[in-house]
C-alpha atoms as one frame of an Amber mdcrd trajectory, in Angstrom:
protein
 -17.938  59.444  50.119 -18.543  55.665  50.488 -16.289  52.675  50.273 -15.941
  51.027  46.976 -17.444  47.629  46.712 -15.185  44.643  47.430 -13.551  43.064
  44.280 -10.413  42.393  42.399  -9.779  46.136  42.067 -10.256  46.567  45.958
  -7.754  44.797  48.372  -9.248  44.007  51.669  -8.203  41.263  53.998 -10.064
  42.438  57.146 -13.617  43.783  56.916 -14.998  46.434  59.122 -16.420  44.050
  61.419 -13.108  42.403  61.987 -13.627  39.290  59.981 -10.766  37.782  57.773
 -11.595  37.684  54.153  -9.799  36.220  51.134  -8.364  37.904  48.110  -7.370
  36.324  44.969  -3.881  38.002  44.639  -2.841  39.184  48.069  -2.760  37.640
  51.425  -1.281  38.542  54.855   1.417  36.126  55.775   2.083  37.392  59.341
   1.139  35.903  62.789  -1.549  37.418  64.971   1.253  38.479  67.501   2.386
  40.817  64.684  -0.954  42.222  64.445  -1.052  42.851  68.048   2.142  44.846
  67.726   0.439  46.788  64.922  -2.539  47.470  67.095  -0.182  48.904  69.748
   1.550  51.128  67.117  -1.917  52.402  65.976  -3.092  53.215  69.351   0.047
  54.962  70.506  -0.021  56.923  67.095  -3.554  57.933  67.711  -2.745  59.189
  71.196   0.169  61.140  70.153  -2.077  62.802  67.481  -4.802  63.509  70.116
  -2.380  65.081  72.540  -0.727  67.247  69.855  -4.190  68.448  68.792  -4.893
  69.289  72.337  -1.607  71.082  72.812  -2.395  73.138  69.707  -5.988  74.007
  70.871  -4.361  75.376  74.075  -1.783  77.523  72.192   1.202  75.301  72.827
   1.517  74.499  69.093   1.115  76.877  66.153  -0.456  74.120  63.955  -0.905
  70.337  63.837  -2.164  68.157  60.927  -4.134  65.305  62.446  -3.777  61.648
  61.310  -6.926  60.546  63.076  -8.409  57.589  61.046  -5.303  57.036  58.882
  -3.454  54.803  61.339  -3.771  51.472  59.428  -2.498  53.046  56.256   0.642
  54.410  57.935   1.470  51.618  60.200   0.812  48.814  57.666   2.800  50.489
  54.978   5.654  51.551  57.258   6.032  47.934  58.778   6.402  46.617  55.333
   9.720  48.492  54.761  13.262  47.250  55.894  15.968  49.149  57.618  17.817
  50.052  54.395  14.630  51.419  52.663  14.186  55.136  52.440  10.922  56.648
  53.683   9.779  60.015  52.409   6.819  61.654  54.270   4.750  64.705  53.720
   3.612  66.232  56.921   0.790  63.896  58.344   2.878  60.819  58.541   3.133
  60.628  62.263   2.479  56.887  62.409   5.292  56.250  59.897   7.587  58.582
  62.041   6.740  56.435  65.015   7.500  53.223  63.290  10.855  54.684  62.130
  11.818  55.278  65.795  11.559  59.069  65.872  10.692  60.538  69.321   7.312
  62.236  68.914   8.419  64.835  71.204  10.881  65.809  68.269   8.005  66.015
  65.976   6.442  68.712  68.238   9.435  71.045  67.822   8.599  71.864  64.294
   4.976  72.649  65.077   5.845  74.800  68.321   8.484  76.643  66.458  11.509
  75.714  68.590  13.173  73.844  65.666  12.911  72.975  62.039  13.054  69.286
  61.003  16.493  68.423  62.402  15.083  65.816  64.841  17.872  64.135  66.839
  15.969  60.734  66.694  15.501  60.829  62.908  17.489  58.083  61.098  19.190
  59.012  57.857  16.725  56.760  55.883  13.747  58.893  57.041  13.462  62.157
  55.085  12.348  65.187  56.947   8.558  66.066  56.605   7.713  68.129  53.472
   5.127  70.795  53.785   4.857  72.084  49.984   2.319  69.746  48.558   3.847
  67.081  46.260   7.384  68.287  45.881   8.689  65.232  47.903   7.694  62.934
  45.070  10.179  64.412  42.876  12.794  64.080  45.745  11.975  60.494  46.263
  12.285  59.539  42.701  15.799  61.158  42.614  16.566  59.190  45.760  15.352
  56.049  44.316  17.641  56.729  41.169  20.432  57.009  43.614  19.765  53.785
  45.078  19.648  52.331  41.595  23.085  53.701  40.757  24.543  52.737  44.061
  23.856  49.166  42.983  21.366  48.432  45.769  18.622  47.163  43.390  18.328
  43.457  42.171  21.262  42.427  44.406  22.383  38.762  44.514  20.842  38.544
  48.093  17.526  40.117  47.834  17.906  41.025  51.558  20.524  43.663  50.567
  18.238  45.459  48.092  16.664  48.773  49.026  13.796  50.745  47.612  12.025
  54.214  48.413   8.351  54.646  49.555   6.981  58.211  49.279   3.738  59.511
  50.940   1.197  61.973  49.786  -2.399  62.802  49.664  -5.096  62.686  47.044
  -4.951  66.413  46.603  -1.241  66.190  45.654  -2.138  64.059  42.691  -3.398
  67.380  41.107   0.091  68.690  41.264   2.476  68.853  38.543   5.296  67.581
  40.707   3.547  64.342  41.210   2.790  63.720  37.555   6.261  64.676  36.745
   7.600  62.204  39.510   5.500  59.494  37.867   7.103  60.346  34.313  10.631
  59.967  35.742   9.879  56.913  37.822   8.428  55.096  34.795  11.164  56.175
  32.459  14.083  55.116  34.591  12.315  51.929  36.255  13.070  53.881  39.586
  12.533  51.468  42.710   9.846  53.710  44.198   6.500  53.079  45.777   4.214
  56.076  45.475   1.858  55.590  48.406  -1.258  57.802  48.125  -3.225  58.162
  51.322  -6.861  58.975  49.626  -8.546  60.418  52.738 -11.384  61.753  50.542
 -10.449  65.453  50.685  -7.895  67.933  49.525  -8.583  70.437  52.417 -12.207
  70.956  51.361 -12.356  69.402  47.824 -13.626  65.983  47.582 -11.498  63.527
  45.708 -14.527  62.870  43.337 -14.044  66.464  42.171 -10.355  66.160  41.656
 -10.486  62.842  39.556 -12.979  61.343  37.281 -11.558  57.921  37.655 -10.131
  56.196  40.687  -6.708  57.519  41.370  -4.743  54.157  41.109  -5.942  53.800
  37.692  -3.789  56.841  36.673  -0.570  54.687  36.990  -1.554  52.693  33.865
  -1.202  55.893  31.778   2.384  56.284  32.969   3.154  52.573  32.384   3.303
  50.920  35.962   0.834  49.186  38.167  -1.593  50.761  40.454  -3.473  48.987
  43.217  -6.367  50.330  45.409  -6.363  48.964  48.983  -8.513  49.162  51.914
  -6.592  52.081  53.801  -8.345  51.268  57.137  -7.287  47.473  56.848  -3.596
  47.183  58.347  -3.343  43.636  56.881  -4.216  44.511  53.301  -2.091  47.622
  53.420   0.885  45.511  54.666   0.477  42.726  52.207   0.196  45.324  49.301
   2.882  47.476  50.445   5.361  44.414  50.906   4.476  43.265  47.348   5.104
  46.693  45.827   8.378  47.099  47.835   9.615  43.703  46.887   8.875  44.447
  43.161  10.782  47.753  43.489  13.824  46.136  45.111  13.962  43.557  42.413
  14.395  46.170  39.916  10.758  46.007  38.393  10.072  49.686  38.698   7.544
  51.853  40.403   4.033  51.172  41.843   1.155  53.355  42.731  -0.743  52.305
  45.859  -3.946  54.158  46.707  -4.772  53.547  50.326  -8.499  54.309  50.402
  -9.121  55.941  53.758 -10.788  58.738  55.551  -9.625  61.745  57.455 -11.732
  61.792  60.666 -10.247  65.022  61.900  -9.590  68.319  60.264  -7.077  68.989
  57.580  -4.987  70.850  59.913  -6.119  72.641  63.318  -6.710  75.764  61.399
  -9.446  73.776  59.197 -13.159  73.444  60.225 -14.309  70.265  58.382 -17.974
  70.938  59.260 -18.073  73.585  56.620 -17.749  71.008  53.735 -18.868  67.677
  54.817 -21.822  65.972  56.700 -21.802  64.605  59.884 -23.619  61.433  58.576
 -20.592  60.892  56.241 -18.266  60.889  59.159 -20.335  58.363  61.161 -20.396
  56.146  58.204 -16.464  56.166  58.193 -16.347  55.865  62.043 -18.052  52.447
  61.581 -14.998  51.318  59.463 -12.506  52.740  62.106  -9.118  50.915  61.702
  -8.195  50.522  65.244 -11.576  48.953  66.360 -11.725  46.364  63.528  -8.227
  45.108  64.396  -9.083  45.085  68.083 -12.410  43.271  67.527 -10.453  40.548
  65.544  -7.648  40.044  67.954 -10.057  39.676  70.917 -12.115  37.289  69.050
  -9.113  34.983  68.153  -7.757  35.292  71.594  -4.502  37.010  70.629  -5.197
  39.790  73.309  -7.419  40.254  76.185  -8.824  42.807  78.502  -5.451  42.860
  80.536  -3.439  43.324  77.636  -5.704  46.393  76.521  -5.430  47.812  80.076
  -1.936  47.704  79.853  -1.776  49.467  76.436  -4.021  52.141  77.955  -1.606
  52.810  80.730   1.308  53.029  78.330  -0.799  55.566  76.189  -1.407  57.575
  79.212   2.199  57.749  80.121   3.190  58.759  76.596   0.535  61.372  76.574
   1.903  62.828  79.973   5.378  62.704  78.623   4.360  64.810  75.594   2.276
  67.342  77.718   5.190  67.987  79.947   7.994  67.720  77.335   6.300  70.152
  75.046   6.292  72.984  77.549  10.024  72.563  78.306  11.361  72.635  74.584
  14.097  74.868  74.484  13.964  77.680  71.967  16.897  77.795  69.494  18.723
  80.919  69.171  17.774  82.559  65.940  21.501  83.105  64.950  22.072  79.229
  64.932  19.731  78.992  61.835  22.127  80.776  59.564  24.400  77.628  59.441
  21.733  75.361  58.378  21.259  76.372  54.820  24.701  75.040  53.315  26.918
  72.583  54.197  29.603  75.273  54.184  28.049  78.581  55.193  29.068  81.107
  52.513  30.515  84.580  53.673  27.403  86.459  52.861  25.405  84.441  55.466
  28.115  84.723  57.948  28.123  88.369  57.679  24.320  88.514  57.954  24.726
  86.455  61.041  27.292  88.731  62.532  24.881  91.628  61.828  22.150  89.839
  63.616  24.340  89.000  66.601  25.225  92.689  66.845  21.636  93.721  66.627
  20.755  91.346  69.592  23.800  92.594  71.534  22.450  96.214  71.204  19.939
  95.234  73.759  22.171  94.027  76.494  21.843  97.488  78.354  17.924  97.297
  78.116  17.752  95.903  81.721  18.907  99.368  83.132  16.502 101.319  80.719
  12.942 102.166  81.195  10.459 100.088  79.022   9.347 102.093  76.048   6.145
 103.490  76.002   3.657 101.006  74.577   2.818 103.005  71.574   6.524 103.164
  70.560   6.877  99.450  71.114   3.816  98.780  68.681   5.480 101.104  66.236
   8.629  99.343  66.408   6.738  95.887  65.796   4.829  97.387  62.969   8.090
  98.548  61.286   9.658  95.195  61.549   6.598  93.457  59.629   7.528  92.127
  56.263  10.742  90.072  57.077  12.864  92.590  59.391  14.641  90.834  62.243
  14.076  94.003  64.276  10.278  93.746  64.531  10.300  90.161  65.757  13.546
  90.065  67.759  13.292  93.369  69.796  10.073  92.440  71.689  11.432  88.969
  72.530  14.615  90.303  73.780  12.813  93.052  75.985  10.626  90.337  77.436
  13.840  88.490  78.718  15.594  91.391  79.910  13.131  93.963  81.270  10.708
  93.589  84.213   7.981  96.356  84.211   5.291  95.409  86.847   2.894  98.211
  85.629   2.962  97.114  81.951   4.001  93.687  81.088   5.243  92.910  77.494
   2.710  90.044  77.176  -0.059  92.533  77.742   1.503  94.962  75.218   1.763
  92.385  72.550  -1.695  91.192  73.123  -3.325  94.466  72.791  -4.893  94.967
  69.345  -4.861  91.145  68.643  -7.091  90.109  71.490 -10.126  90.127  69.458
  -8.462  87.870  66.892  -6.916  85.587  69.516 -10.563  85.136  71.005 -12.046
  84.258  67.797  -9.150  81.687  67.247  -9.690  80.327  70.712 -13.393  79.875
  70.094 -12.815  78.148  66.755 -10.302  75.804  68.393 -12.871  74.797  71.116
 -15.439  73.896  68.447 -12.632  71.784  66.682 -11.502  70.162  69.865 -15.080
  69.222  70.700 -15.502  67.565  67.367 -12.880  65.146  68.109 -14.098  64.058
  71.534 -14.594  60.505  71.826 -12.319  59.620  68.828  -9.121  59.070  70.779
  -9.483  55.202  70.869
């Protein structure tokens, strides 16, 4: 996978060496001070990503989708939005979440299993993460049509207009949902920007196998513009996204932006990218690192200096320490609390199920006076619960909280029979962590 040649169909304003370049249609209008703020956002986003990856490797998170290498695409596009715009992410938009003011510790709750996506710091204009590939594009078009019907498009004062931006990857473009979203957006001139982060792989399938033409050219078939931008160039990403968002706010309809970037890490921490791509390819893209090119430019023009960078490094360390400590103290939500989160008004059937669950949990209140069941019986209970029964998952946890048995701890009991699998997983995690060494900044 190589970067396409510079030209009218590829918008680049800052080359990999950190030199400003001209483009016939797009220009960055911001000051260098704004770019310094963007660099801070990118560095801190990368640190959040690195710490979350390390926490998963240590067993503190169940999964994590790294955003390493995609910081410019996310920060540049997010900073092109306004407070009234709606942002609809997939599951890798940690930089967008950061720009929206979401506490990164809130993000960890979803991947630690202590919460869903009801993050306290999430503003109403930031849709929760979407984990089913491509579905969020249809949701975003619906939201855009709602904005349209609320009279927030093409307002007398352009500052009052709003639009929607939705994020997805190159793999999602092969989903029917995305193509249906394109059709509806075009048919109703919905004020939506489709922001595709083409990081070159749909898990293990290269983008060249998914599409015989550049992804941005697909927009023409649906009747709206498509633009390919250097996704590692924060200046170009911001310039193109501002243009597309302004276009949507005016009422001129949707735009497809293909941010041509690269996923430096794994698809998720359960993935091993060495199985399907060469190290030489990764090194080629490392030379196009979005943070390094912006840092080089800002140092050369005197917008930042070593003191500024040292202060940023300290800030990143403090953020990382907060994430490490905070992750370990995230409170586990009572399972019964989730019954009330499916509907605005919980139906009687779910209320009855909740009462059944509470009664089931209460049945273990006397377990502290009882003897721990033999290990074989405990394992049999867990096996019986497999397949969706609350009994299989709830009973061991309740016993762990209420019973102390020095001779046979519940942790040992749960680990027996799965130790070999855990060892394999740990070994794989170690390899994955090693592959990211040196890529934090």
